[in-house]
């Protein structure tokens, strides 16, 4: 919106020509989202405290978490606000990919908000019914994946890292596959959000990596050089990714251990869903398994724990998700968090290396 307004002045003032460059707008989106989140957060946190939007702690969780009871939650709403404002200012609002990403971000955020509100109002940790939540998530993901399939020049293509121009035409099955990627990523991020700053770090790292991937696959020359599918219009997603990363960074200022505010499901579900849908639109569904390795392991630990207990009556981990397992083994919370961040950085570097390892 702002980008289009300012760029329209370039014929009279040549300096405004800079606004046509995606790299410049991505940088401006990053700075805008970061400072918006950073400076609005104190007032937002006070408002959450006034409204009694305070975290409830699961009774079967680690005892060290009981001291966190009463910490303001639903801070993820501020992250979403920052993302929407900066994306509207600096992205091409006529781009269908931008609308798809923001639709998932808003829709999954609304589902997360409903879940958080029920937890806060009823003072329990159950919130929205799991089946009902999944139903709405799949409906929203289905709508977006149908739009992607019908409008994207590579909406039916499943690509594989490490292989040159390797892809499978999935046809209409791409819609179903994309739905599972989006919903799976959203819930994996949601499961990871159990320690102060644990989820927001990998989200930020993944968003920066996806911004690079979106820029590359949206540039015909770079895509041809790297021998990856060119996705027309996908470059604009770099702005959304930059907004996600920057808003996450600004939020981390207050969410780092010991957290002054939690992002809640409104943040984790929406951010996870946004990462998932960007991976789908840029044909990086398989690569997302590597990039989001922390999220994958967290989700698998829950699946393994539940399956093992139901089949054998025994638990594989001391507690699931796996970050609680390490806590109960004696790792201090900051150690778990920082080591998971380190792993995320290494996975991101490895994911980017696949652009040349083909």
Short mmCIF file of C-alpha atoms in Angstrom, two decimals:
data_model
loop_
_atom_site.label_atom_id
_atom_site.label_comp_id
_atom_site.label_asym_id
_atom_site.label_seq_id
_atom_site.Cartn_x
_atom_site.Cartn_y
_atom_site.Cartn_z
CA UNK A 1 0.00 0.00 0.00
CA UNK A 2 2.62 2.54 1.11
CA UNK A 3 5.04 1.02 -1.38
CA UNK A 4 2.62 1.56 -4.27
CA UNK A 5 1.88 5.11 -3.18
CA UNK A 6 5.54 6.08 -2.86
CA UNK A 7 6.67 4.28 -6.01
CA UNK A 8 4.02 6.13 -8.02
CA UNK A 9 6.01 9.31 -7.30
CA UNK A 10 9.20 8.03 -8.94
CA UNK A 11 8.45 9.72 -12.27
CA UNK A 12 8.68 13.12 -10.60
CA UNK A 13 11.23 12.30 -7.89
CA UNK A 14 13.79 9.76 -9.00
CA UNK A 15 14.74 8.86 -5.40
CA UNK A 16 11.41 7.07 -5.01
CA UNK A 17 12.52 4.57 -7.63
CA UNK A 18 14.15 2.64 -4.79
CA UNK A 19 10.72 1.40 -3.69
CA UNK A 20 10.45 -0.88 -6.69
CA UNK A 21 13.27 -3.05 -5.35
CA UNK A 22 12.11 -6.08 -3.40
CA UNK A 23 15.28 -6.17 -1.31
CA UNK A 24 14.72 -2.59 -0.10
CA UNK A 25 11.09 -3.21 0.76
CA UNK A 26 11.99 -6.42 2.58
CA UNK A 27 14.51 -4.53 4.70
CA UNK A 28 11.99 -1.79 5.45
CA UNK A 29 9.37 -4.40 6.40
CA UNK A 30 11.86 -5.99 8.80
CA UNK A 31 12.68 -2.70 10.51
CA UNK A 32 9.03 -1.63 10.64
CA UNK A 33 7.83 -4.88 12.19
CA UNK A 34 10.66 -5.02 14.71
CA UNK A 35 10.21 -1.51 16.06
CA UNK A 36 6.40 -1.78 15.97
CA UNK A 37 6.49 -4.90 18.12
CA UNK A 38 9.29 -3.64 20.37
CA UNK A 39 7.69 -0.30 21.24
CA UNK A 40 4.05 -1.42 21.41
CA UNK A 41 4.78 -4.43 23.63
CA UNK A 42 4.98 -2.66 27.06
CA UNK A 43 1.57 -1.07 26.65
CA UNK A 44 0.18 -4.31 25.20
CA UNK A 45 1.50 -6.33 28.16
CA UNK A 46 -0.06 -3.89 30.63
CA UNK A 47 -3.37 -4.22 28.81
CA UNK A 48 -3.19 -8.03 29.04
CA UNK A 49 -2.56 -7.73 32.77
CA UNK A 50 -5.48 -5.36 33.17
CA UNK A 51 -7.76 -7.75 31.29
CA UNK A 52 -6.53 -10.67 33.46
CA UNK A 53 -5.25 -12.55 30.40
CA UNK A 54 -2.94 -14.72 32.47
CA UNK A 55 -1.36 -18.09 31.73
CA UNK A 56 -2.69 -21.28 33.30
CA UNK A 57 -0.12 -24.00 33.99
CA UNK A 58 -0.74 -27.70 33.35
CA UNK A 59 -0.82 -29.60 36.65
CA UNK A 60 1.23 -32.51 35.30
CA UNK A 61 4.00 -30.24 33.98
CA UNK A 62 7.43 -29.64 35.49
CA UNK A 63 7.24 -28.12 38.99
CA UNK A 64 9.59 -25.32 37.93
CA UNK A 65 6.79 -23.98 35.70
CA UNK A 66 4.36 -23.35 38.56
CA UNK A 67 6.09 -20.04 39.25
CA UNK A 68 5.05 -18.87 35.78
CA UNK A 69 1.38 -18.97 36.68
CA UNK A 70 -0.17 -15.55 36.16
CA UNK A 71 2.24 -14.42 33.44
CA UNK A 72 0.28 -12.51 30.73
CA UNK A 73 -0.49 -14.61 27.68
CA UNK A 74 -1.94 -14.07 24.18
CA UNK A 75 0.97 -11.76 23.37
CA UNK A 76 1.08 -13.37 19.94
CA UNK A 77 -1.72 -11.00 18.94
CA UNK A 78 0.86 -8.21 18.93
CA UNK A 79 3.10 -10.22 16.61
CA UNK A 80 0.18 -10.67 14.20
CA UNK A 81 -0.65 -6.96 14.32
CA UNK A 82 2.95 -6.09 13.44
CA UNK A 83 2.96 -8.59 10.58
CA UNK A 84 -0.27 -7.29 9.07
CA UNK A 85 0.67 -3.63 9.31
CA UNK A 86 4.12 -4.04 7.75
CA UNK A 87 2.95 -6.47 5.06
CA UNK A 88 0.20 -4.04 4.07
CA UNK A 89 2.69 -1.16 3.95
CA UNK A 90 5.51 -2.76 2.00
CA UNK A 91 4.13 -5.72 0.03
CA UNK A 92 2.26 -5.76 -3.27
CA UNK A 93 -1.32 -6.15 -2.05
CA UNK A 94 -2.37 -7.31 -5.52
CA UNK A 95 -0.25 -10.44 -5.12
CA UNK A 96 -2.36 -13.53 -4.39
CA UNK A 97 0.44 -15.17 -2.39
CA UNK A 98 0.41 -12.26 0.08
CA UNK A 99 -3.31 -12.70 0.63
CA UNK A 100 -2.93 -16.46 1.09
CA UNK A 101 -0.21 -16.03 3.71
CA UNK A 102 -2.12 -13.36 5.62
CA UNK A 103 -5.37 -15.34 5.40
CA UNK A 104 -3.74 -18.33 7.10
CA UNK A 105 -2.01 -16.06 9.61
CA UNK A 106 -5.31 -14.40 10.55
CA UNK A 107 -7.43 -17.56 10.42
CA UNK A 108 -5.11 -19.70 12.52
CA UNK A 109 -4.61 -16.73 14.84
CA UNK A 110 -8.38 -16.57 15.39
CA UNK A 111 -8.46 -20.29 16.19
CA UNK A 112 -5.58 -19.82 18.62
CA UNK A 113 -7.29 -16.81 20.17
CA UNK A 114 -10.44 -18.85 20.79
CA UNK A 115 -8.35 -21.58 22.39
CA UNK A 116 -6.46 -19.09 24.59
CA UNK A 117 -9.62 -17.26 25.61
CA UNK A 118 -11.33 -20.46 26.75
CA UNK A 119 -8.23 -21.41 28.75
CA UNK A 120 -8.06 -18.02 30.41
CA UNK A 121 -11.79 -17.62 31.07
CA UNK A 122 -12.25 -21.16 32.43
CA UNK A 123 -8.88 -21.24 34.19
CA UNK A 124 -7.88 -24.62 32.72
CA UNK A 125 -5.39 -25.87 30.15
CA UNK A 126 -7.79 -27.70 27.80
CA UNK A 127 -9.23 -24.83 25.81
CA UNK A 128 -10.86 -25.51 22.46
CA UNK A 129 -11.67 -29.11 21.59
CA UNK A 130 -8.79 -30.71 19.67
CA UNK A 131 -11.12 -32.16 17.02
CA UNK A 132 -12.91 -28.86 16.52
CA UNK A 133 -9.62 -27.00 16.29
CA UNK A 134 -8.26 -29.40 13.67
CA UNK A 135 -11.51 -29.17 11.69
CA UNK A 136 -11.27 -25.39 11.37
CA UNK A 137 -7.55 -25.58 10.59
CA UNK A 138 -8.11 -28.04 7.74
CA UNK A 139 -10.98 -25.96 6.36
CA UNK A 140 -8.84 -22.81 6.22
CA UNK A 141 -5.85 -24.70 4.84
CA UNK A 142 -8.10 -26.34 2.21
CA UNK A 143 -9.37 -22.98 0.99
CA UNK A 144 -5.87 -21.56 0.60
CA UNK A 145 -4.38 -24.70 -0.97
CA UNK A 146 -7.18 -24.72 -3.55
CA UNK A 147 -6.37 -21.10 -4.43
CA UNK A 148 -2.66 -21.92 -4.68
CA UNK A 149 -3.36 -24.94 -6.88
CA UNK A 150 -5.50 -22.89 -9.26
CA UNK A 151 -3.35 -19.74 -9.44
CA UNK A 152 0.29 -20.76 -8.96
CA UNK A 153 2.33 -21.89 -11.96
CA UNK A 154 3.87 -24.60 -9.73
CA UNK A 155 0.92 -25.26 -7.41
CA UNK A 156 0.82 -28.95 -8.32
CA UNK A 157 4.55 -29.60 -8.02
CA UNK A 158 6.34 -31.46 -5.23
CA UNK A 159 10.08 -30.79 -5.33
CA UNK A 160 12.97 -32.53 -3.59
CA UNK A 161 16.16 -30.96 -2.20
CA UNK A 162 19.53 -32.24 -3.47
CA UNK A 163 18.09 -33.03 -6.93
CA UNK A 164 18.21 -30.78 -10.00
CA UNK A 165 14.83 -29.84 -11.41
CA UNK A 166 13.34 -32.88 -9.64
CA UNK A 167 9.64 -32.70 -9.05
CA UNK A 168 6.47 -34.75 -9.05
CA UNK A 169 3.24 -33.51 -10.57
CA UNK A 170 0.74 -34.32 -7.81
CA UNK A 171 -2.26 -32.93 -9.61
CA UNK A 172 -5.25 -32.20 -7.35
CA UNK A 173 -3.59 -34.28 -4.60
CA UNK A 174 -1.35 -31.24 -4.06
CA UNK A 175 -4.30 -29.58 -2.28
CA UNK A 176 -4.58 -32.36 0.30
CA UNK A 177 -0.82 -32.58 0.74
CA UNK A 178 -0.55 -28.83 1.25
CA UNK A 179 -3.31 -28.94 3.86
CA UNK A 180 -1.38 -31.47 5.92
CA UNK A 181 1.82 -29.43 5.63
CA UNK A 182 0.13 -26.25 6.88
CA UNK A 183 -1.81 -27.88 9.70
CA UNK A 184 1.14 -30.06 10.68
CA UNK A 185 3.55 -27.14 10.84
CA UNK A 186 1.10 -25.04 12.85
CA UNK A 187 0.56 -27.70 15.48
CA UNK A 188 4.26 -28.63 15.62
CA UNK A 189 5.14 -25.01 16.43
CA UNK A 190 2.32 -24.98 18.97
CA UNK A 191 3.80 -28.03 20.72
CA UNK A 192 7.26 -26.42 20.74
CA UNK A 193 5.92 -23.35 22.56
CA UNK A 194 6.51 -24.62 26.09
CA UNK A 195 9.52 -22.68 27.38
CA UNK A 196 10.36 -18.97 27.45
CA UNK A 197 11.43 -18.08 23.90
CA UNK A 198 11.83 -21.70 22.82
CA UNK A 199 9.42 -21.56 19.87
CA UNK A 200 9.92 -17.96 18.83
CA UNK A 201 13.64 -18.49 18.16
CA UNK A 202 13.24 -21.30 15.59
CA UNK A 203 10.25 -19.45 14.08
CA UNK A 204 12.46 -16.41 13.52
CA UNK A 205 15.27 -18.51 12.05
CA UNK A 206 12.87 -20.40 9.76
CA UNK A 207 11.24 -17.16 8.60
CA UNK A 208 14.59 -15.63 7.61
CA UNK A 209 15.50 -18.80 5.71
CA UNK A 210 12.14 -18.90 3.94
CA UNK A 211 12.58 -15.24 2.99
CA UNK A 212 15.78 -16.17 1.15
CA UNK A 213 14.12 -19.17 -0.49
CA UNK A 214 11.10 -17.09 -1.53
CA UNK A 215 13.30 -14.39 -3.04
CA UNK A 216 15.35 -16.96 -4.96
CA UNK A 217 12.46 -18.99 -6.35
CA UNK A 218 10.59 -15.80 -7.25
CA UNK A 219 13.51 -14.53 -9.35
CA UNK A 220 13.58 -16.18 -12.78
CA UNK A 221 17.33 -15.75 -13.28
CA UNK A 222 18.32 -17.01 -9.85
CA UNK A 223 15.90 -19.92 -10.06
CA UNK A 224 17.33 -20.93 -13.43
CA UNK A 225 20.89 -20.62 -12.15
CA UNK A 226 20.16 -22.74 -9.06
CA UNK A 227 18.01 -25.14 -11.09
CA UNK A 228 14.94 -24.83 -8.90
CA UNK A 229 11.36 -24.19 -10.05
CA UNK A 230 10.56 -20.54 -10.76
CA UNK A 231 7.41 -19.52 -8.89
CA UNK A 232 6.00 -16.38 -10.43
CA UNK A 233 5.16 -13.78 -7.78
CA UNK A 234 6.64 -15.75 -4.86
CA UNK A 235 9.35 -13.16 -4.28
CA UNK A 236 6.84 -10.88 -2.52
CA UNK A 237 6.59 -13.49 0.24
CA UNK A 238 10.04 -12.41 1.37
CA UNK A 239 8.33 -9.33 2.82
CA UNK A 240 5.91 -11.44 4.88
CA UNK A 241 8.80 -13.64 6.04
CA UNK A 242 10.82 -10.57 7.04
CA UNK A 243 7.81 -9.23 8.94
CA UNK A 244 7.41 -12.55 10.78
CA UNK A 245 11.11 -12.71 11.68
CA UNK A 246 11.28 -9.09 12.82
CA UNK A 247 8.06 -9.21 14.84
CA UNK A 248 9.34 -12.41 16.46
CA UNK A 249 12.64 -10.68 17.27
CA UNK A 250 10.85 -7.72 18.82
CA UNK A 251 8.62 -10.03 20.84
CA UNK A 252 11.62 -12.05 21.98
CA UNK A 253 12.87 -8.95 23.82
CA UNK A 254 10.02 -9.54 26.30
CA UNK A 255 9.58 -13.29 25.86
CA UNK A 256 13.15 -14.29 26.66
CA UNK A 257 13.78 -16.09 29.94
CA UNK A 258 12.24 -15.24 32.34
CA UNK A 259 9.33 -14.27 30.12
CA UNK A 260 7.31 -11.13 30.77
CA UNK A 261 4.65 -12.36 28.34
CA UNK A 262 3.75 -15.57 26.51
CA UNK A 263 2.59 -15.57 22.91
CA UNK A 264 -0.09 -18.24 23.50
CA UNK A 265 -1.82 -20.30 20.85
CA UNK A 266 -2.85 -17.14 19.02
CA UNK A 267 0.84 -16.69 18.24
CA UNK A 268 2.17 -20.23 17.87
CA UNK A 269 -0.66 -21.54 15.67
CA UNK A 270 -0.69 -18.50 13.38
CA UNK A 271 3.09 -18.32 13.00
CA UNK A 272 3.34 -22.06 12.39
CA UNK A 273 0.55 -21.94 9.84
CA UNK A 274 2.22 -18.99 8.09
CA UNK A 275 5.54 -20.82 7.83
CA UNK A 276 3.71 -23.87 6.50
CA UNK A 277 1.76 -22.03 3.81
CA UNK A 278 4.89 -20.15 2.65
CA UNK A 279 6.69 -23.50 2.37
CA UNK A 280 3.79 -24.77 0.22
CA UNK A 281 3.70 -21.69 -2.02
CA UNK A 282 7.46 -21.82 -2.62
CA UNK A 283 7.49 -25.61 -3.19
CA UNK A 284 9.63 -26.23 -0.10
CA UNK A 285 7.36 -28.69 1.69
CA UNK A 286 10.02 -31.40 1.90
CA UNK A 287 12.77 -28.93 2.76
CA UNK A 288 10.59 -27.68 5.62
CA UNK A 289 11.17 -31.03 7.34
CA UNK A 290 14.86 -30.09 7.54
CA UNK A 291 14.42 -26.39 8.22
CA UNK A 292 11.80 -27.00 10.90
CA UNK A 293 13.61 -29.99 12.36
CA UNK A 294 13.06 -28.78 15.93
CA UNK A 295 9.31 -28.59 15.32
CA UNK A 296 9.33 -32.04 13.73
CA UNK A 297 11.18 -33.62 16.66
CA UNK A 298 8.88 -31.95 19.18
CA UNK A 299 5.79 -33.28 17.39
CA UNK A 300 7.27 -36.76 16.94
CA UNK A 301 8.14 -36.95 20.64
CA UNK A 302 4.48 -36.46 21.51
CA UNK A 303 3.33 -39.03 18.94
CA UNK A 304 5.91 -41.57 20.14
CA UNK A 305 5.06 -40.97 23.79
CA UNK A 306 1.32 -41.40 23.28
CA UNK A 307 1.70 -44.45 21.02
CA UNK A 308 4.15 -46.14 23.39
CA UNK A 309 1.96 -45.58 26.44
CA UNK A 310 -1.17 -46.87 24.70
CA UNK A 311 0.55 -49.95 23.24
CA UNK A 312 2.91 -50.92 26.06
CA UNK A 313 1.90 -48.84 29.06
CA UNK A 314 5.42 -47.41 29.18
CA UNK A 315 6.75 -43.94 28.41
CA UNK A 316 9.75 -43.39 26.16
CA UNK A 317 10.46 -39.90 27.52
CA UNK A 318 10.25 -38.56 31.04
CA UNK A 319 7.71 -36.11 29.66
CA UNK A 320 6.60 -34.94 26.22
CA UNK A 321 7.11 -32.71 24.27
CA UNK A 322 10.80 -33.48 24.37
CA UNK A 323 11.91 -30.13 25.81
CA UNK A 324 10.25 -31.19 29.08
CA UNK A 325 12.23 -34.45 28.95
CA UNK A 326 15.49 -32.50 29.03
CA UNK A 327 14.19 -30.28 31.82
CA UNK A 328 13.42 -33.32 33.97
CA UNK A 329 16.89 -34.67 33.20
CA UNK A 330 18.25 -31.65 35.00
CA UNK A 331 18.95 -29.19 32.18
CA UNK A 332 18.21 -25.58 33.22
CA UNK A 333 15.52 -23.99 31.08
CA UNK A 334 17.87 -21.46 29.40
CA UNK A 335 20.21 -24.31 28.40
CA UNK A 336 17.39 -26.20 26.67
CA UNK A 337 16.27 -23.05 24.87
CA UNK A 338 19.66 -21.91 23.62
CA UNK A 339 20.72 -25.39 22.50
CA UNK A 340 17.50 -25.78 20.53
CA UNK A 341 18.20 -22.40 18.90
CA UNK A 342 21.70 -23.53 17.97
CA UNK A 343 20.29 -26.65 16.35
CA UNK A 344 17.77 -24.49 14.44
CA UNK A 345 20.55 -22.29 13.09
CA UNK A 346 22.52 -25.32 11.91
CA UNK A 347 19.43 -26.78 10.24
CA UNK A 348 18.74 -23.46 8.51
CA UNK A 349 22.29 -23.33 7.14
CA UNK A 350 21.97 -26.91 5.93
CA UNK A 351 18.60 -26.13 4.31
CA UNK A 352 20.13 -23.20 2.43
CA UNK A 353 23.06 -25.33 1.33
CA UNK A 354 20.66 -27.56 -0.60
CA UNK A 355 20.26 -24.73 -3.12
CA UNK A 356 23.72 -25.61 -4.44
CA UNK A 357 23.97 -29.26 -3.40
CA UNK A 358 21.99 -30.52 -6.37
#
